[in-house]
Amino acid sequence: MEPNPLIRKLRGVTDLTEDECKAVRELCVDVREVEAKRDIITEGDTPDRVHLVLDGWAARYKMVPDGGRQITAFLIPGDFCDIHITILGAMDHSIAALTRCRIGYIRGEDIDRVTREKSNLTRALWWTTLVDEAVLREWVVNNGRRDAYEAIAHVLCEMHVRMQAIGLVADEVFDLPLTQEELADAAGLTSVHTNRILQKLRGEGLIELSKRVLTIRDVEGLREAGGFHAEYLHVARREGSGVERD
Amino acid sequence: MEPNPLIRKLRGVTDLTEDECKAVRELCVDVREVEAKRDIITEGDTPDRVHLVLDGWAARYKMVPDGGRQITAFLIPGDFCDIHITILGAMDHSIAALTRCRIGYIRGEDIDRVTREKSNLTRALWWTTLVDEAVLREWVVNNGRRDAYEAIAHVLCEMHVRMQAIGLVADEVFDLPLTQEELADAAGLTSVHTNRILQKLRGEGLIELSKRVLTIRDVEGLREAGGFHAEYLHVARREGSGVERD
DNA sequence: CGGGGTGTTGAAGCCTGTCAACAATTGTGG
DNA sequence: CCACAATTGTTGACAGGCTTCAACACCCCG
C-alpha cells in the first residue's frame, strides 16, 4: 500500500501521475513525532510551515470562557492542519494530538510552487479543503439539529467513510483512538451522556467499541440512526474498498 | 461608496488596483432577482455558474429527516454561494434567499482565469473562503458549547462585524432581516426559546431589535455575553469605520 | 502493586423543547 | 384606505433530554 496517506486520499478522487505522486512525497521537508495530548499548533501561532498528519489522530479545538472545549474536526492521516496559513495570519484555533502523531512539515512556498506548476494536483488540494468545509457544515447540523443519539452515530459513520478513504478500514473494523470525553467534545455533549449513548448503540447491536477499536456491526442501521448520507464527503464511490486492496 | 459589495469586502484586507477592481466588476455576466424564501441553489444541483450575493440576505441550510432545518451560514452582500462549484460535483446543501436578493452570476471559467492572471486577487478570494471556514468553526462552537443566550449574542456580534466590513453599519445600527425562526435555525434552537432570549438581551439593555433593524446599545456588553472575539473573522482592524467613510 | 486516566452508574435539577393559544405585524386585494 | 389573511412574535404550562455531581469500577503502565 502507498505509504503516504495524502496520496492515498487524493487517489480516491483523481488519478495521480507518478510525477505528481513524487511531488507530493517530496513536500515534507521534515517529519516529527508529537506526543498524545500535546498541541501541534496553538491558537495565536503564526507557523511558517504547513503541517500534515502522516500518522495518528489529532483534533482542531476551541476553548470557551467557562472551560468547555469544542472539537471542530478530527484529523486523520492525510489531513492538513493549516494549509491556509500563508493566507490568514494567526491561527484562530488550536490543534492537539489525540494519539502520538507523526507530523510532516511543509514549506508554504513549496505548496505555492506545486499549485503553480501542477494544475491537477492543485484541484486535488482544493478538493481537500472544500471537503473539510463540507464536514464542518455537517458538524454544525450535528450539534444544532441532531439529538445526542443521532450525533454520535453520525460522527461514527463519518469517521468510517474517511478512514475507508485512506485504506484504514477492514471488515468494518477500524481504530477509533478517542476517549469518550473527546467524542463528547466533538458532539457538544458531556462524557457521561456520551457514555450512555454508546451503550445504547451497543445494546442495539449497531456497534462494538472497546480498546480504541470500533466495529460497525450494522452499517446500514448505524447510518439510519445518524441520518447519515455520505454525499457531503464527496468521495468517489469505492464501496467495499479497504486495506484488502493491495 | 463603491457599489460592488465584494470589492468593499476585499478592500478590507488588501489594496486593490483599479485594474483588479475592474476585473471583479466584470465577473458578473448576469444579474437576477430572487424572491424571498426561494431557493437560489438546491441540494443536488450542479450549477454551471458561480453565484454572488449583491444585495439582500441568504442562508445555507440543510434539512434533517424529522423536518428540522439547520442554517449553516448567513450570506450577505459580497458573499459567494458556491465559488467551489467547479471542483466539487453536486451541491451538498441548499441556499435560500431570506429577503429578496440580487444575485450575480459568474462563469466558472472566469473565476479560473482571474485566479490564473491576478495573483493578488487570487489570494483575496482564497481569503474569503478561509474566513467562511473559520466562521463555520465558530458556529460549531456556538451550537455545541454555548448556551442559547451566548449563542444568540455571538451570532449578533458576528453579523455586526461582517456588516461593518461591507460598510452597512452606521452607529451600531444595521439591517437584520431575519425572523426569529431563522435565527433559531442558525443557533440550533426553537423560535420560542429564541424569542425569550431576545427579550432577555433587550431587557438587559444590550440590544434593540424590531422591524428587522438591530441596534446594539452596548457593543462590549453584547460581546461579553456571547464570549465573542473577532479574531476568527480575520478582518483588518477598522474599528469605527462604517457607512460614514465616504 | 499502586495510581492516574477512563469508563460506568444513579439521582437530582435545569435548560430547552413542545404544545397551544393569542397578539401584533405585514401583506393583499377590493 | 380598509378588511382580511397569513406570517411573525409573545406568553404560559408542562415534559423531557441532557447536565451536574458524586461515587465506584476498570484498565493500563510504571
Coordinates of N, CA and C in Angstrom, one line a residue, chain A residues 60 62-66 68-72 83-93 112 122-127 129-134 136-141 143-146 150 181 184-190 227 229 231-234, chain B residues 60 62-66 68-72 83-93 112 122-127 129-134 136-141 143-146 150 181 184-190 227 229 231-234:
Chain A
R60 N -8.8 19.6 15.9 CA -8.9 21.1 16.0 C -9.8 21.3 17.2
K62 N -11.5 24.6 20.0 CA -11.5 25.9 20.6 C -12.0 25.8 22.0
M63 N -11.5 26.7 22.9 CA -12.0 26.7 24.3 C -13.0 27.8 24.4
V64 N -14.0 27.6 25.3 CA -14.9 28.7 25.6 C -14.6 29.2 27.1
P65 N -15.0 30.4 27.4 CA -14.6 31.0 28.7 C -14.8 30.1 29.9
D66 N -15.9 29.4 29.9 CA -16.2 28.6 31.1 C -15.3 27.3 31.2
G68 N -15.1 25.0 28.8 CA -15.6 24.0 27.9 C -14.7 23.9 26.7
R69 N -14.6 22.7 26.1 CA -13.8 22.6 24.8 C -14.7 22.1 23.7
Q70 N -14.6 22.7 22.6 CA -15.3 22.2 21.4 C -14.3 21.7 20.4
I71 N -14.4 20.5 20.0 CA -13.6 19.9 18.9 C -14.4 20.2 17.6
T72 N -13.7 20.8 16.7 CA -14.4 21.2 15.4 C -14.0 20.3 14.3
I83 N -3.3 24.3 5.9 CA -2.7 24.5 4.5 C -2.9 26.0 4.2
H84 N -3.8 26.7 4.9 CA -4.1 28.1 4.6 C -3.2 29.1 5.2
I85 N -2.2 28.6 6.0 CA -1.5 29.5 6.9 C -0.8 30.6 6.1
T86 N -0.5 30.5 4.9 CA 0.2 31.6 4.2 C -0.8 32.7 3.8
I87 N -2.1 32.5 3.9 CA -3.1 33.5 3.6 C -3.6 34.2 4.8
L88 N -4.1 33.4 5.8 CA -4.5 34.0 7.0 C -3.3 34.3 7.9
G89 N -3.4 35.2 8.8 CA -2.3 35.5 9.7 C -2.2 34.4 10.8
A90 N -2.7 34.8 12.0 CA -2.6 33.9 13.1 C -3.6 32.8 13.1
M91 N -3.3 31.7 13.7 CA -4.3 30.6 13.9 C -5.4 31.1 14.8
D92 N -6.6 30.8 14.4 CA -7.8 31.2 15.2 C -8.3 30.0 16.1
H93 N -7.5 28.9 16.1 CA -7.9 27.8 16.9 C -6.6 26.9 17.1
D112 N 2.9 26.6 -2.6 CA 2.6 27.6 -3.7 C 3.2 27.1 -5.0
T122 N -3.3 20.8 -7.9 CA -4.0 22.0 -7.3 C -5.4 21.7 -7.1
R123 N -6.1 21.2 -8.1 CA -7.5 20.9 -8.0 C -7.7 19.9 -6.9
A124 N -6.8 18.9 -6.7 CA -7.0 17.9 -5.7 C -6.8 18.5 -4.3
L125 N -5.9 19.4 -4.2 CA -5.7 20.1 -2.9 C -6.9 21.0 -2.5
W126 N -7.4 21.7 -3.5 CA -8.6 22.5 -3.4 C -9.7 21.6 -2.8
W127 N -9.8 20.4 -3.5 CA -10.8 19.5 -3.1 C -10.8 19.1 -1.6
T129 N -9.7 20.9 0.8 CA -10.2 22.0 1.7 C -11.7 22.2 1.6
L130 N -12.2 21.9 0.4 CA -13.7 22.0 0.3 C -14.4 20.9 1.0
V131 N -13.8 19.7 1.0 CA -14.4 18.7 1.8 C -14.3 19.0 3.3
D132 N -13.2 19.5 3.7 CA -13.1 19.9 5.1 C -14.3 20.9 5.5
E133 N -14.6 21.8 4.6 CA -15.6 22.7 4.8 C -17.0 22.0 4.9
A134 N -17.2 21.1 4.0 CA -18.4 20.3 3.9 C -18.6 19.6 5.2
L136 N -17.4 20.4 8.1 CA -17.7 21.4 9.1 C -19.2 21.8 9.1
R137 N -19.8 21.9 7.9 CA -21.2 22.2 7.8 C -22.0 21.1 8.5
E138 N -21.6 19.9 8.2 CA -22.3 18.7 8.8 C -22.2 18.7 10.3
W139 N -21.1 19.2 10.8 CA -20.9 19.2 12.3 C -21.8 20.3 12.9
V140 N -22.0 21.4 12.1 CA -23.0 22.4 12.6 C -24.3 21.7 12.8
V141 N -24.7 21.0 11.8 CA -26.0 20.3 11.8 C -26.0 19.3 13.0
N143 N -24.4 19.4 15.8 CA -24.5 20.0 17.1 C -25.8 20.8 17.3
G144 N -26.4 21.2 16.1 CA -27.5 22.1 16.2 C -28.9 21.4 16.1
R145 N -29.0 20.4 15.3 CA -30.3 19.8 15.0 C -30.4 18.3 15.1
R146 N -29.3 17.7 15.7 CA -29.5 16.3 15.9 C -29.4 16.0 17.4
E150 N -28.3 10.6 17.6 CA -28.1 10.8 16.1 C -26.7 11.4 15.9
E181 N -14.7 11.3 26.4 CA -14.7 12.7 26.6 C -14.3 13.5 25.3
A184 N -17.3 13.3 23.2 CA -18.3 14.3 23.7 C -17.9 15.7 23.3
D185 N -16.7 16.1 23.4 CA -16.3 17.4 23.0 C -16.5 17.7 21.5
A186 N -16.6 16.7 20.7 CA -16.9 16.9 19.3 C -18.4 17.0 19.1
A187 N -19.1 16.2 19.8 CA -20.6 16.2 19.6 C -21.3 17.3 20.5
G188 N -20.6 18.0 21.2 CA -21.2 19.0 22.1 C -22.0 18.4 23.2
L189 N -21.5 17.3 23.8 CA -22.1 16.7 24.9 C -21.2 16.5 26.1
T190 N -21.7 15.9 27.2 CA -20.8 15.6 28.3 C -20.4 14.2 28.1
G227 N -28.9 9.4 10.6 CA -29.4 10.2 9.4 C -28.2 10.5 8.5
H229 N -25.8 10.5 5.3 CA -25.7 10.3 3.9 C -24.3 10.8 3.5
E231 N -22.9 11.7 0.8 CA -22.6 12.6 -0.3 C -21.7 13.8 0.1
Y232 N -21.9 14.3 1.3 CA -21.2 15.6 1.6 C -19.7 15.3 1.7
L233 N -19.3 14.1 1.8 CA -17.9 13.8 1.8 C -17.2 13.8 0.4
H234 N -18.1 13.8 -0.6 CA -17.6 13.9 -1.9 C -16.5 12.9 -2.3
Chain B
R60 N -27.3 29.4 3.8 CA -27.1 28.0 3.5 C -27.9 27.2 4.5
K62 N -29.4 23.0 5.7 CA -29.6 21.6 5.5 C -30.8 21.1 6.3
M63 N -31.5 20.2 5.7 CA -32.7 19.7 6.4 C -32.3 18.3 7.1
V64 N -32.9 18.0 8.2 CA -32.7 16.7 8.8 C -34.0 15.9 8.6
P65 N -34.0 14.6 8.7 CA -35.1 13.7 8.4 C -36.4 14.2 9.1
D66 N -36.3 14.6 10.4 CA -37.6 14.9 11.1 C -38.1 16.3 10.7
G68 N -36.5 19.2 10.7 CA -35.7 20.3 11.2 C -34.8 20.9 10.2
R69 N -34.6 22.2 10.3 CA -33.7 22.9 9.4 C -32.5 23.4 10.2
Q70 N -31.3 23.3 9.7 CA -30.1 23.9 10.3 C -29.5 24.9 9.3
I71 N -29.5 26.1 9.6 CA -28.8 27.1 8.8 C -27.3 27.0 9.2
T72 N -26.5 26.9 8.2 CA -25.0 26.8 8.5 C -24.3 28.1 8.1
I83 N -18.4 29.3 -4.7 CA -17.3 29.5 -5.5 C -16.5 28.2 -5.9
H84 N -16.8 27.2 -5.2 CA -16.1 25.9 -5.3 C -16.8 25.0 -6.3
I85 N -17.8 25.4 -7.0 CA -18.6 24.5 -7.7 C -17.9 23.8 -8.9
T86 N -16.8 24.4 -9.3 CA -16.1 23.8 -10.4 C -15.3 22.6 -9.9
I87 N -15.1 22.5 -8.6 CA -14.3 21.4 -8.1 C -15.1 20.3 -7.5
L88 N -16.1 20.6 -6.7 CA -16.9 19.6 -6.2 C -18.0 19.4 -7.2
G89 N -18.6 18.2 -7.2 CA -19.7 18.0 -8.1 C -21.0 18.6 -7.7
A90 N -21.9 17.9 -7.1 CA -23.2 18.4 -6.8 C -23.2 19.1 -5.5
M91 N -24.1 20.1 -5.3 CA -24.2 20.8 -4.0 C -24.6 19.8 -2.9
D92 N -24.0 19.9 -1.8 CA -24.4 19.1 -0.7 C -25.3 19.8 0.3
H93 N -25.7 21.0 -0.1 CA -26.7 21.7 0.8 C -27.4 22.7 -0.1
D112 N -11.6 31.0 -12.9 CA -10.4 30.3 -13.1 C -9.4 31.2 -13.8
T122 N -6.3 36.5 -6.4 CA -6.5 35.1 -6.0 C -6.3 34.9 -4.5
R123 N -5.3 35.6 -4.0 CA -5.1 35.5 -2.5 C -6.3 36.0 -1.8
A124 N -6.9 37.1 -2.4 CA -8.1 37.7 -1.7 C -9.3 36.8 -1.8
L125 N -9.4 36.1 -2.9 CA -10.6 35.1 -3.0 C -10.3 33.9 -2.1
W126 N -9.1 33.5 -2.0 CA -8.8 32.4 -1.1 C -9.1 32.8 0.3
W127 N -8.8 34.1 0.6 CA -9.0 34.6 2.0 C -10.5 34.5 2.3
T129 N -12.7 32.4 1.2 CA -13.2 31.0 1.6 C -12.6 30.6 2.9
L130 N -11.4 31.0 3.3 CA -10.9 30.6 4.5 C -11.6 31.3 5.7
V131 N -12.1 32.5 5.5 CA -12.9 33.1 6.5 C -14.2 32.4 6.7
D132 N -14.8 32.0 5.6 CA -16.0 31.3 5.6 C -15.9 30.0 6.5
E133 N -14.7 29.4 6.3 CA -14.4 28.2 7.1 C -14.3 28.5 8.6
A134 N -13.6 29.6 8.8 CA -13.4 30.0 10.2 C -14.7 30.3 10.9
L136 N -17.6 29.0 10.1 CA -18.2 27.7 10.3 C -17.7 27.0 11.6
R137 N -16.4 27.1 11.8 CA -15.9 26.5 13.1 C -16.5 27.2 14.3
E138 N -16.6 28.5 14.2 CA -17.2 29.2 15.3 C -18.7 28.8 15.5
W139 N -19.4 28.5 14.4 CA -20.8 28.1 14.5 C -20.9 26.7 15.2
V140 N -19.9 25.8 14.9 CA -19.8 24.5 15.6 C -19.7 24.8 17.1
V141 N -18.9 25.7 17.5 CA -18.7 26.1 18.9 C -20.0 26.6 19.4
N143 N -23.1 26.1 18.5 CA -24.2 25.1 18.7 C -23.8 24.0 19.6
G144 N -22.5 23.8 19.8 CA -22.0 22.7 20.7 C -21.7 23.1 22.1
R145 N -21.1 24.2 22.3 CA -20.6 24.5 23.7 C -21.1 25.9 24.2
R146 N -22.0 26.5 23.5 CA -22.5 27.8 24.1 C -24.0 27.6 24.4
E150 N -25.7 32.8 25.0 CA -24.4 33.1 24.5 C -24.4 32.9 22.9
E181 N -37.5 32.7 13.8 CA -37.3 31.3 13.4 C -36.0 31.1 12.7
A184 N -33.3 31.1 15.0 CA -33.3 29.9 15.8 C -32.7 28.7 15.0
D185 N -33.0 28.7 13.7 CA -32.5 27.6 12.9 C -31.0 27.7 12.7
A186 N -30.4 28.9 12.9 CA -29.0 29.1 12.8 C -28.3 28.7 14.2
A187 N -29.0 29.0 15.3 CA -28.4 28.8 16.6 C -28.8 27.4 17.1
G188 N -29.5 26.6 16.4 CA -29.9 25.3 16.8 C -30.9 25.3 18.0
L189 N -31.8 26.3 17.9 CA -32.8 26.4 19.0 C -34.2 26.4 18.4
T190 N -35.2 26.5 19.2 CA -36.6 26.7 18.7 C -36.9 28.2 18.6
G227 N -19.3 35.8 24.5 CA -17.9 35.3 24.5 C -17.3 35.5 23.1
H229 N -15.0 37.1 20.3 CA -13.7 37.7 20.0 C -13.5 37.7 18.4
E231 N -11.3 37.9 16.3 CA -10.1 37.5 15.6 C -10.4 36.5 14.5
Y232 N -11.3 35.6 14.7 CA -11.6 34.5 13.8 C -12.1 35.0 12.4
L233 N -12.6 36.2 12.4 CA -13.1 36.8 11.2 C -12.0 37.4 10.3
H234 N -10.8 37.5 10.9 CA -9.6 37.9 10.2 C -9.8 39.2 9.4

